[in-house]
Coordinates of C-alpha atoms in Angstrom, one line a residue:
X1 CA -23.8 10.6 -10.4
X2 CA -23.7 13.9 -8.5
X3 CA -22.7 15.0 -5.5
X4 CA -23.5 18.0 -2.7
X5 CA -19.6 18.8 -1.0
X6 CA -21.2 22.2 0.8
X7 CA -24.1 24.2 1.1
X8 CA -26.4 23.0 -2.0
X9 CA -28.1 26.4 -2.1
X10 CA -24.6 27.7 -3.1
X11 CA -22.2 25.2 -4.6
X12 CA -22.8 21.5 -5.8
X13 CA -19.9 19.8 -6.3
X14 CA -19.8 16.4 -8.5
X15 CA -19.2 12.9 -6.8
X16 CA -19.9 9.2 -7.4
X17 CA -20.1 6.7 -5.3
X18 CA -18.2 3.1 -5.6
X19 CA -17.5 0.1 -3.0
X20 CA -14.0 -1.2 -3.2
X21 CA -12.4 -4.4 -3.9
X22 CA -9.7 -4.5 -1.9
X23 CA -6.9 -7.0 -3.6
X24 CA -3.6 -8.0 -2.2
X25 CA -2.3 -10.4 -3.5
X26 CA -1.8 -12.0 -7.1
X27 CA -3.6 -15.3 -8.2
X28 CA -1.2 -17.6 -10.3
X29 CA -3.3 -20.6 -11.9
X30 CA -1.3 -24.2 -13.7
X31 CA -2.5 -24.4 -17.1
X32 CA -5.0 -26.6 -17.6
X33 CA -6.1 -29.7 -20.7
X34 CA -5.4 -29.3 -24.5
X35 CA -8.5 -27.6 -25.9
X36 CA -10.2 -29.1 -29.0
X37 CA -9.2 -26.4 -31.3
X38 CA -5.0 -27.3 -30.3
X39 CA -3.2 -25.4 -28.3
X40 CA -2.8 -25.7 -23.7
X41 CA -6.0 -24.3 -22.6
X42 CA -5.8 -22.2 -19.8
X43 CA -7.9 -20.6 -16.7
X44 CA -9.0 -17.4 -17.9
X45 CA -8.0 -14.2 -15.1
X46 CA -10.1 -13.7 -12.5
X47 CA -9.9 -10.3 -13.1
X48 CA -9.6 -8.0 -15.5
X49 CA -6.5 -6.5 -14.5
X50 CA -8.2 -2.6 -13.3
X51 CA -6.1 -0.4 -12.0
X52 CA -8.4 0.4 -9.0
X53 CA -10.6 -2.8 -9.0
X54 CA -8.2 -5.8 -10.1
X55 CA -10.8 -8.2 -9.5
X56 CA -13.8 -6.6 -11.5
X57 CA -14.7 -8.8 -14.4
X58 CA -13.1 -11.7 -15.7
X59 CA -10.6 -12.8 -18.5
X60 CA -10.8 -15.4 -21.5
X61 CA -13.9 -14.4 -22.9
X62 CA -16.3 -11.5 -24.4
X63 CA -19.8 -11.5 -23.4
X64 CA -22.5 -10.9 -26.4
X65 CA -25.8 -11.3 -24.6
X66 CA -27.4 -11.8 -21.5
X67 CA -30.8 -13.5 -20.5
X68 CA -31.9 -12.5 -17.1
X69 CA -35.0 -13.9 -15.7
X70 CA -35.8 -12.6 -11.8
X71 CA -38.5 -13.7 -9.8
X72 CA -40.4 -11.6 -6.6
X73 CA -42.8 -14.2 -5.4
X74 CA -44.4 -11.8 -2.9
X75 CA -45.0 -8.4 -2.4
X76 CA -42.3 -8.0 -0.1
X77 CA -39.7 -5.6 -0.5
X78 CA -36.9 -7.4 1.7
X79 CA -38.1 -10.9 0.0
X80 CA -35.0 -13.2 -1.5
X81 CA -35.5 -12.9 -5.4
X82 CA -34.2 -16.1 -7.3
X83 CA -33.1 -15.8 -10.9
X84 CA -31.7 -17.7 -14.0
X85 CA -29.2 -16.1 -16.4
X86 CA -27.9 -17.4 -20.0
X87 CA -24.9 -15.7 -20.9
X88 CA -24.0 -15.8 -24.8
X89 CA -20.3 -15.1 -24.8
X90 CA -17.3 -15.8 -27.2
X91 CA -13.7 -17.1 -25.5
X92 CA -10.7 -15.2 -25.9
X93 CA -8.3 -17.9 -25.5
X94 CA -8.7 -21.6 -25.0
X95 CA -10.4 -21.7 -21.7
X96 CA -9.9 -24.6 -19.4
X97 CA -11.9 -22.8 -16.6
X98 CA -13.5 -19.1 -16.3
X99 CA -15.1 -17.1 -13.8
X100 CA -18.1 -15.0 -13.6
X101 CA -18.4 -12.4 -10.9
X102 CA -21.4 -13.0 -8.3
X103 CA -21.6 -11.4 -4.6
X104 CA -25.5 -13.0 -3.8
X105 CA -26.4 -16.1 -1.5
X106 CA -26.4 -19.3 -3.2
X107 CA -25.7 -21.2 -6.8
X108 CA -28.2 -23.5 -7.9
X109 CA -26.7 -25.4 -10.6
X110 CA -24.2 -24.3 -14.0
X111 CA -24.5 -25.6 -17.8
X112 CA -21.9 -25.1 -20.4
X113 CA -23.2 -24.9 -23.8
X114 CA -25.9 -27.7 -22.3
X115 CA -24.0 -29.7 -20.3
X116 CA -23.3 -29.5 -16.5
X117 CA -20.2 -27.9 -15.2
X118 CA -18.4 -28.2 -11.9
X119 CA -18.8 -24.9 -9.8
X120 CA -16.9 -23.0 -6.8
X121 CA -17.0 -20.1 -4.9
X122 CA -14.2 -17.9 -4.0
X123 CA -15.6 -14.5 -2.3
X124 CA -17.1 -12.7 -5.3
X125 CA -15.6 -15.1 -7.9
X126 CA -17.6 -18.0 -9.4
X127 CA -15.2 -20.3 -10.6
X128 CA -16.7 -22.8 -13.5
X129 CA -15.2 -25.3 -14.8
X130 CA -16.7 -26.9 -17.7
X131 CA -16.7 -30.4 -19.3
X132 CA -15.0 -30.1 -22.4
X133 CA -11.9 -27.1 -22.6
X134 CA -13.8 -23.8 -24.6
X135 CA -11.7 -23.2 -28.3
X136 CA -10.9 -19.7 -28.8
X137 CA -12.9 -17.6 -31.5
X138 CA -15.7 -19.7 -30.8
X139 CA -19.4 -18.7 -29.1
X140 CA -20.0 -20.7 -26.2
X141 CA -23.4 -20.2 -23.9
X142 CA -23.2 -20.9 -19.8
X143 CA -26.7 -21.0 -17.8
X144 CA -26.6 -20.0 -14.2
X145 CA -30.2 -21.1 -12.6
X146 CA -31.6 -21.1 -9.8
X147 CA -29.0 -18.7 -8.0
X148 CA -30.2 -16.1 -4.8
X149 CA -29.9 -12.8 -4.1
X150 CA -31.5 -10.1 -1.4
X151 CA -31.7 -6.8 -1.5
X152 CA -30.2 -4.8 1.8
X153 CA -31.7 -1.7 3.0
X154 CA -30.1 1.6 0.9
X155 CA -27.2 3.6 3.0
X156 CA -26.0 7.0 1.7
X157 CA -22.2 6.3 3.0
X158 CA -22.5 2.2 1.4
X159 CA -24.4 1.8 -1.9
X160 CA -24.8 -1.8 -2.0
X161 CA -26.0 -2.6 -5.7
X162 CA -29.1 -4.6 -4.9
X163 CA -31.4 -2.4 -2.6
X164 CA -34.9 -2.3 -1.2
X165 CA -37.1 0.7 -0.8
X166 CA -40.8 0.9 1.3
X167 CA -42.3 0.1 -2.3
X168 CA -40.2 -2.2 -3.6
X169 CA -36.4 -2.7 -5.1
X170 CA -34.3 -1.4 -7.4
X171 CA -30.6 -1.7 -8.9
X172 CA -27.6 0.5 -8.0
X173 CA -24.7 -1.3 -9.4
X174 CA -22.0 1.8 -10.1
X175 CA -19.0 0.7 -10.2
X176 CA -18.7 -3.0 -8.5
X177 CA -22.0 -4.1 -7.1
X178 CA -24.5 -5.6 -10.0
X179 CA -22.9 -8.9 -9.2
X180 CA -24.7 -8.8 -6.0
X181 CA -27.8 -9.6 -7.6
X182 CA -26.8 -11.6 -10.7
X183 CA -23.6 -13.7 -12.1
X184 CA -21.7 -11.4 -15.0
X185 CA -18.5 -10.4 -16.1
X186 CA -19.0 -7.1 -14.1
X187 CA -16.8 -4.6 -15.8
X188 CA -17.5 -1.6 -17.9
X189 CA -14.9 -3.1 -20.5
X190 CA -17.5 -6.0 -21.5
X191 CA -20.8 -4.6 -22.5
X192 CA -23.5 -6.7 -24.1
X193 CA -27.3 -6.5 -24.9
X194 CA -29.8 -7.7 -22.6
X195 CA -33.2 -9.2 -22.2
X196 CA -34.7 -8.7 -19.4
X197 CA -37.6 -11.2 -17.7
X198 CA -39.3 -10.1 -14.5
X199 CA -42.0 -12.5 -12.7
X200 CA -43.6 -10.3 -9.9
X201 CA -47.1 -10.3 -8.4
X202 CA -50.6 -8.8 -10.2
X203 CA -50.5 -5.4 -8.5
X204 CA -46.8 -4.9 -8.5
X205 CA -45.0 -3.6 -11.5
X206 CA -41.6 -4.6 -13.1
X207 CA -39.5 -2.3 -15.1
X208 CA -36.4 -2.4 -16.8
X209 CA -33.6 -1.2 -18.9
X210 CA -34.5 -0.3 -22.8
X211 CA -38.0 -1.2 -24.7
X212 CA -40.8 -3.5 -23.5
X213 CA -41.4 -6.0 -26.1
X214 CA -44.4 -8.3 -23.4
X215 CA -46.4 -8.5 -21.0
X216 CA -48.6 -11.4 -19.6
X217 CA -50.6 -12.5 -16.6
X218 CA -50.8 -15.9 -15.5
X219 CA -52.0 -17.6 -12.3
X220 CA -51.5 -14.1 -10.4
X221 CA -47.9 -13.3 -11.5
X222 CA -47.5 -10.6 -14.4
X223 CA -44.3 -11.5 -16.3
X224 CA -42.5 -8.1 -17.9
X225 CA -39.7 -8.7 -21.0
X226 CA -37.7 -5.7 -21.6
X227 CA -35.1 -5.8 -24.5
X228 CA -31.8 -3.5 -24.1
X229 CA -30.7 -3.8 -28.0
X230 CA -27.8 -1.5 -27.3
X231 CA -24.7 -2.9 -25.5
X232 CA -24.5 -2.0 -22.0
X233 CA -22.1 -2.2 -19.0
X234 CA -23.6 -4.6 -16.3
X235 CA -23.0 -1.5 -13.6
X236 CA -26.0 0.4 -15.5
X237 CA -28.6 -2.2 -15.3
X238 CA -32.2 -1.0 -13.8
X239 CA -34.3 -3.6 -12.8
X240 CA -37.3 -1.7 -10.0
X241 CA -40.2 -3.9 -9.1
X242 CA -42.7 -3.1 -6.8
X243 CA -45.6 -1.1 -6.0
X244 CA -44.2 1.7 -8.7
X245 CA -46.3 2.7 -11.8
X246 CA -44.9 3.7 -15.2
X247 CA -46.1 7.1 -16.9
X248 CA -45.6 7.6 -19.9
X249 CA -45.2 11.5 -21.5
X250 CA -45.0 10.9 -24.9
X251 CA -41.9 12.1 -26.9
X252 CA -39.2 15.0 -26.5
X253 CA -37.1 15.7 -29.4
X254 CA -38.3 12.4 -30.8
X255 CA -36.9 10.3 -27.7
X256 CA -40.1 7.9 -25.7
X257 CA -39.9 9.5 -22.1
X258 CA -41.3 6.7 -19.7
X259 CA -40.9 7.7 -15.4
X260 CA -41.3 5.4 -12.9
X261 CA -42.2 6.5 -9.4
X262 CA -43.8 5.5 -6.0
X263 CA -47.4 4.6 -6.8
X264 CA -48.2 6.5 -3.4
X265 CA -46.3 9.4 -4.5
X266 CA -46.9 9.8 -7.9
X267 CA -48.6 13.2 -7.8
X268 CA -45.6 15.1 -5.9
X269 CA -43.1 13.5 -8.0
X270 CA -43.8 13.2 -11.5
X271 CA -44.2 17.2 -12.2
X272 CA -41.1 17.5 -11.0
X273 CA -39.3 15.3 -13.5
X274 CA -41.1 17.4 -16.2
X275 CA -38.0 19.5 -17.2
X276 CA -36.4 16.4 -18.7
X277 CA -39.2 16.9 -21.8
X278 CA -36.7 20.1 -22.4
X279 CA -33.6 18.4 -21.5
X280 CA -33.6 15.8 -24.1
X281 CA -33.8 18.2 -27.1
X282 CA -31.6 20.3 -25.4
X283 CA -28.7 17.7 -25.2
X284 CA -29.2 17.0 -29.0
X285 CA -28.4 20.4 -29.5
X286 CA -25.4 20.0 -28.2
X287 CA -24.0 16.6 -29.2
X288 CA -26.4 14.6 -31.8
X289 CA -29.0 12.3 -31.5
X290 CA -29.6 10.2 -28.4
X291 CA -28.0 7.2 -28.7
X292 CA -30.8 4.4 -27.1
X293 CA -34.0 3.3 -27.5
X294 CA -35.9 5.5 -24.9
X295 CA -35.7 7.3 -21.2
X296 CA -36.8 8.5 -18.1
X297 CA -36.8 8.7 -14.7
X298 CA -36.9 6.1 -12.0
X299 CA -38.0 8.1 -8.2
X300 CA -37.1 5.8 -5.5
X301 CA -38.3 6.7 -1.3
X302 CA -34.8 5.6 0.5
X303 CA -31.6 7.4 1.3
X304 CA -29.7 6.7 -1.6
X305 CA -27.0 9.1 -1.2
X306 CA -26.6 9.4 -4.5
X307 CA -28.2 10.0 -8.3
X308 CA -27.0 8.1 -11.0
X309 CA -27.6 7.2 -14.7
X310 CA -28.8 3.7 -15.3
X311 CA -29.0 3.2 -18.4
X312 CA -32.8 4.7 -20.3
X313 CA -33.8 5.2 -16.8
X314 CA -31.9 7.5 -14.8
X315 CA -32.5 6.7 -10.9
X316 CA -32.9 9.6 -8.2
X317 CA -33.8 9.5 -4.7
X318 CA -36.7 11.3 -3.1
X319 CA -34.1 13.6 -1.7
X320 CA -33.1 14.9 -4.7
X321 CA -36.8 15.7 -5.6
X322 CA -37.2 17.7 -2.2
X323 CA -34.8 20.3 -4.2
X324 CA -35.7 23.4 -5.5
X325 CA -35.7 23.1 -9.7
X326 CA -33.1 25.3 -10.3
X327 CA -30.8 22.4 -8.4
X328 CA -32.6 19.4 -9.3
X329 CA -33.4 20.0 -13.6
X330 CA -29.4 20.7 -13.6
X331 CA -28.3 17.9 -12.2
X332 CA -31.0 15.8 -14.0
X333 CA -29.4 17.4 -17.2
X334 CA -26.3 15.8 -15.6
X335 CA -27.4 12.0 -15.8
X336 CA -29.2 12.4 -19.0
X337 CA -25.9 14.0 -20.5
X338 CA -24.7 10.6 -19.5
X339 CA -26.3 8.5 -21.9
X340 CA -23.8 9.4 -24.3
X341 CA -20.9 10.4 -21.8
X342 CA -20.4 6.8 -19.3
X343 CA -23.6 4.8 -20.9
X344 CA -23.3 4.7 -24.9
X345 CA -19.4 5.3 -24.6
X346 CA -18.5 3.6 -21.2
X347 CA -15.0 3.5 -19.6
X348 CA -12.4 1.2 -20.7
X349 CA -11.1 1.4 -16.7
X350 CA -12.3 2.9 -13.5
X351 CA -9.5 5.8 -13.7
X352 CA -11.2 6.9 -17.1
X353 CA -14.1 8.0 -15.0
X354 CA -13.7 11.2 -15.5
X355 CA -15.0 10.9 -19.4
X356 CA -17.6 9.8 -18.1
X357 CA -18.2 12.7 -14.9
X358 CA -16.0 15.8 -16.4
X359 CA -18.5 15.7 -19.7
X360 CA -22.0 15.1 -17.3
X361 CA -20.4 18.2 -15.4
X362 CA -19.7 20.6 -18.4
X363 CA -23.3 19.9 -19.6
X364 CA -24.6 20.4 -16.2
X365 CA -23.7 23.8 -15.9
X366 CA -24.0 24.8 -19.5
X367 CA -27.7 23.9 -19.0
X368 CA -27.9 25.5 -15.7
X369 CA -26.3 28.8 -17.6
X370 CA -28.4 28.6 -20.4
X371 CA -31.3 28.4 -18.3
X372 CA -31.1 30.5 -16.3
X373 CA -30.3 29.0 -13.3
X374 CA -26.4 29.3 -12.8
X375 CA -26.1 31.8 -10.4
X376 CA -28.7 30.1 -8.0
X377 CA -26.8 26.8 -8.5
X378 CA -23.4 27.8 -8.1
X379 CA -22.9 31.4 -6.7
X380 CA -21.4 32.7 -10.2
X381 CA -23.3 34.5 -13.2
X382 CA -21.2 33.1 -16.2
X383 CA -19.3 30.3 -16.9
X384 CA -15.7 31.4 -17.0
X385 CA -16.0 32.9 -13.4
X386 CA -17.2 29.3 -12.4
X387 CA -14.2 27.7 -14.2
X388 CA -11.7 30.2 -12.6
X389 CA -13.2 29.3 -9.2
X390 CA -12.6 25.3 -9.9
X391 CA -8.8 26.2 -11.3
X392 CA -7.9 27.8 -8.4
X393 CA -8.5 24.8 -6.6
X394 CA -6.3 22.6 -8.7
X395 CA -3.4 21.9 -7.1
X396 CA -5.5 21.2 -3.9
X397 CA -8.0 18.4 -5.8
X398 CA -4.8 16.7 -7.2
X399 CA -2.6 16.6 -4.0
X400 CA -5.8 14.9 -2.1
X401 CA -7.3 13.0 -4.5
X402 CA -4.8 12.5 -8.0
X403 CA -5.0 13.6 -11.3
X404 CA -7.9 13.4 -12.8
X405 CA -7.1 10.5 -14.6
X406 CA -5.7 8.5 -12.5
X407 CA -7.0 9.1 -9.0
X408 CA -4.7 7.4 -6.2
X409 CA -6.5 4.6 -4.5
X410 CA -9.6 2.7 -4.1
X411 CA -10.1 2.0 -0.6
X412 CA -13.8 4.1 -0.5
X413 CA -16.2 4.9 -2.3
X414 CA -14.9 8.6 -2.6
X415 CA -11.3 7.6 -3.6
X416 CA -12.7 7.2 -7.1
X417 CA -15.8 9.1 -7.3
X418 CA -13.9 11.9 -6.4
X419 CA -14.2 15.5 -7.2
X420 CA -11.1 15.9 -9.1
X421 CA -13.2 13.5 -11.8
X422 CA -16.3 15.7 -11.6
X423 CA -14.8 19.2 -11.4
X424 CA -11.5 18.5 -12.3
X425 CA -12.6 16.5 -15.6
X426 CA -15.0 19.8 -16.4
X427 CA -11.9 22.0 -16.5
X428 CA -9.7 20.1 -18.6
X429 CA -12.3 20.3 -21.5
X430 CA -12.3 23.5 -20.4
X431 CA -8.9 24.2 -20.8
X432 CA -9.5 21.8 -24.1
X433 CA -12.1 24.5 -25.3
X434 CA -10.2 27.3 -24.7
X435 CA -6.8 25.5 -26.7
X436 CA -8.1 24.7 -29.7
X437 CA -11.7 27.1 -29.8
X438 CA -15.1 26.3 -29.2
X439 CA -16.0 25.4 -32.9
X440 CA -13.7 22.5 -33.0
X441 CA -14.3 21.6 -29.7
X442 CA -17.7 21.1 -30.5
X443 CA -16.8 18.7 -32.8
X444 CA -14.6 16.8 -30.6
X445 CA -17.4 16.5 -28.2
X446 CA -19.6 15.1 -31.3
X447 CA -16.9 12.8 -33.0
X448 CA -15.8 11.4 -29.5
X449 CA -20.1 10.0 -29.0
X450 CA -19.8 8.8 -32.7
X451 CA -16.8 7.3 -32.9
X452 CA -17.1 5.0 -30.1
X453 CA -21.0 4.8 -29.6
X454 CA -22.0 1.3 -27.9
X455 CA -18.0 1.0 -26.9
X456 CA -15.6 1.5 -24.1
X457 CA -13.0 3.8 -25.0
X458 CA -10.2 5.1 -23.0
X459 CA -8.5 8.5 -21.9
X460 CA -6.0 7.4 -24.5
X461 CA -8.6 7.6 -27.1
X462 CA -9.7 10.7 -26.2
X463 CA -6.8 12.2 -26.5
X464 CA -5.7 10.6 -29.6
X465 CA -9.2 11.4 -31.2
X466 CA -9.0 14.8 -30.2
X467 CA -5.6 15.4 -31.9
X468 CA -7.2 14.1 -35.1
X469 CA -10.3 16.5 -34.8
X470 CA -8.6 19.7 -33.9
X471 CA -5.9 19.4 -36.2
X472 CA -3.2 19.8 -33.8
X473 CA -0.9 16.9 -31.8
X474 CA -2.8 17.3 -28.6
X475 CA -0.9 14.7 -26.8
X476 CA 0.9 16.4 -24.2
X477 CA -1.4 19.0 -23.5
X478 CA -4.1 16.6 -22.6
X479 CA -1.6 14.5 -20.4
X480 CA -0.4 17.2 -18.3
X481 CA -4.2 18.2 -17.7
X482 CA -5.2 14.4 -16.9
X483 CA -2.1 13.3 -15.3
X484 CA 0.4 15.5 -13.7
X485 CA 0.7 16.8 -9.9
X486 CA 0.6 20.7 -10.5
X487 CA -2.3 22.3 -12.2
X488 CA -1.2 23.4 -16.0
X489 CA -1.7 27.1 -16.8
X490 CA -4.4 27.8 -18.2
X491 CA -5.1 28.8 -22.1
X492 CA -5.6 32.2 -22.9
X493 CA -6.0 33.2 -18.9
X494 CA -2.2 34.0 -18.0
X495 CA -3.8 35.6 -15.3
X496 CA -5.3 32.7 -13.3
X497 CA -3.6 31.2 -10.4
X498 CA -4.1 28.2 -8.1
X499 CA -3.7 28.1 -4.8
X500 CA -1.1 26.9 -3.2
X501 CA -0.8 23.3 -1.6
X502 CA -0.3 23.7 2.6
X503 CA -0.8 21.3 5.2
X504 CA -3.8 23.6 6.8
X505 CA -5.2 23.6 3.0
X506 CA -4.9 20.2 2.4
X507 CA -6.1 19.0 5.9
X508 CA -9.6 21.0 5.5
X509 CA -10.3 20.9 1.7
X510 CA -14.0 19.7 1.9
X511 CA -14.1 15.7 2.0
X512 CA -17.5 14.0 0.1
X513 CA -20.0 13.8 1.8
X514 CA -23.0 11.0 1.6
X515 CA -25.2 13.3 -1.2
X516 CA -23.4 12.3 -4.9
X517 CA -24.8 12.0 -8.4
X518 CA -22.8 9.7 -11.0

């Protein structure tokens, strides 16, 4: 996701976007009946324990697979859509109860591995309770069917996960709102594949995350399956259906490039998504080969607020396309850099965000240097200039927001997405870079895609895989750059400073505003 703080002609300055959970109090649960495999079974949590979202995604249990079916009966962009999931999962203890995460308007009815289960609803937690305890180690399958959502209209200063456009509606689940449209363990931490089953009207079009493996007509529906082979996070799914049409461009670099726009706007948008034919190779150059099945770009006519990298189909707003290129092709190289940096290696917890934003940022401007285009994008003709710029703000990012790392709080949507993660993340692998050289940083930057492709991994991991690469114990070097108050100096610049902390520069350092990219 990306972000405008300023005057966009002059600066962009990275954001994100996220809708909080705000959590209280703590949830202590009685254990529950002897499972079959021995041993008390238990409730699993009813969260997963997120230092910023407690309540995102559930305990006891690792999802493998989800089967999403979604119908759009009309052509009606504010319509109710009803659904069906199967969720292939194996327990992690012996479960006397779990919970799936689910913000939408009704339940229709749960199975466990065939048989019916009791159900509840608690806010955002669907509390199942099935007939027989679940044994640990083993695979267990729960159907959700028959369960409602409805999309709401998009709001730059709300995303809302589940939103409608004028043609039709798409997904913007980053960080906590995919369960607004469909039950799952709604955490980065739990990825799984997907297929993907879309019932819409002839004349409409449904498009999805990864490969489409059907397509049928039958008493004037279309039904779409799209397979997602890779394992995902749920807050990157892309479902858009509506009056959209798919172009395809053939390959770049050896990658299927497949953009979904408007139907009614299809000739203003699509040349402008062209650059991404040179971005893809590009981004190989740099870090290996791209890690999914295919991508592209998904142009949506609503206020958004934000761009952000859904996983083989990275989702803009029109705004973004009203840009001039030397803004927009930058910060698309920024959500395409994401398919390795947030969408093949995904955070373990919220406050390792900036993996995911620091990297899209440090490829954002290398391809808007290497372009061509810095000086338009940012004010500054080379990179180190940029970087000094962002270091002497330092001090001032991690007094109002937190350490990269760790950002303070939750309670908006710029708490997290803040940018100390976007920025602030690009300057610690600057500082990285400039410690240990650009040859074995390139590595790093390759090993840390490889290593932990289709996984979450953590800022722990990062660190500790960047040690091994470079050759040298990086551990407290990276930890004062991710986690302390004051600003570390800076490798090989003695000369830089940071400017110091006041009450007049804290009160007026620039606050997000409603324009962000992911």
């Amino acid at each position: 996701m990306r972000a405008d703080l300023g005057n966009v002609s002059t600066r962009l300055v990275a954001l994100g976007s996220a809708t909080i959970l705000s959590v209280t109090g703590v949830v202590v649960i009685a254990a529950g009946p002897a499972s079959a495999s021995g041993g008390r079974a238990t409730p699993g949590a009813a969260g997963l324990g997120d230092r910023l979202y407690p309540l995102l995604g559930n305990g006891g249990y690792d999802v493998q697979n989800y089967d999403l079916s979604l119908t759009y009966p009309q052509k009606d962009p504010a319509q109710q859509v009803s659904g069906d999931v199967t969720i292939t999962a194996v327990a992690t203890q012996n479960l006397s109860r779990f919970d799936l995460d689910f913000g939408g308007d009704a339940v229709g009815a749960v199975t466990v591995n065939g048989k019916p289960a009791r159900f509840t609803r608690s806010g955002d937690e669907l509390i199942i309770t099935p007939k027989r305890a679940l044994p640990s180690h083993r695979k267990f399958t729960v159907r959700v069917s028959g369960f409602k959502a409805t999309p709401i209209e998009a709001d730059a200063d709300s995303p809302a996960g589940f939103v409608r456009t004028p043609d039709g509606t798409i997904v913007a689940g980053q960080p906590d709102e995919t369960h607004n449209l469909y039950p799952s363990n709604d955490h980065p931490r739990d990825k799984a594949t997907y297929t993907i089953r879309i019932t819409n009207p002839v004349g409409w079009t449904g498009t999805a995350n990864g490969v489409q493996v059907s397509s049928r007509e039958k008493s004037g529906q279309v039904v779409s399956v799209y397979r997602e082979n890779h394992p995902m996070a749920s807050e990157l799914i892309q479902v858009a259906v509506g009056d959209f049409i798919t172009y395809d461009r053939g390959k770049a670099g050896g990658v299927p490039v497949r953009d979904v726009v408007p139907r009614r706007l299809a000739g203003e948008l699509l040349p402008k998504a062209a650059d991404e034919m040179n971005e893809i190779p590009w981004m190989q150059g740099k870090v290996g080969k791209y890690p999914f099945e295919n991508y592209g770009t998904l142009v949506i006519d609503a206020v958004l607020g934000f761009a952000l990298e859904t996983q083989t189909l990275s989702l803009f707003d029109t705004w973004w396309f009203s840009l001039p290129s030397y803004v927009l092709d930058p910060v698309a190289a920024h959500e395409l850099a994401h398919q390795w940096f947030g969408d093949s290696v995904a955070p373990w917890e919220w406050s390792d965000v900036w993996q995911n934003e620091g990297h899209a940022t440090w490829y954002e401007y290398e391809y808007a240097l290497e372009t061509g285009n810095l000086e338009n994008y940012s004010g500054y003709t080379n990179l180190t200039d940029l970087y000094k710029s962002i270091y002497a703000r330092g001090d001032q990012l991690r007094a109002k927001y937190g350490p990269s790392a760790q950002p303070i709080k939750a309670d908006s949507i710029w708490d997290v997405f803040n940018p100390n993660v976007y920025d602030g993340g690009a300057i610690v692998l600057f500082a990285l870079q400039q410690k240990v050289g650009d040859a074995k940083f390139r590595q790093i930057e390759r090993a840390w895609v490889s290593k932990y492709k289709d996984k979450s991994a953590s800022t722990g991991d990062f660190i500790r895989l960047a040690s091994t690469v470079s050759g040298q114990n990086l551990t407290s070097f990276l930890t004062d750059w991710l986690y302390s108050a004051k600003t570390p100096p800076m490798p090989g610049h003695p000369d830089w400073t940071v400017t110091p902390v006041t009450a007049t520069t804290a009160s007026t350092l620039a606050a997000p505003s409603a324009r962000a990219h992911r």
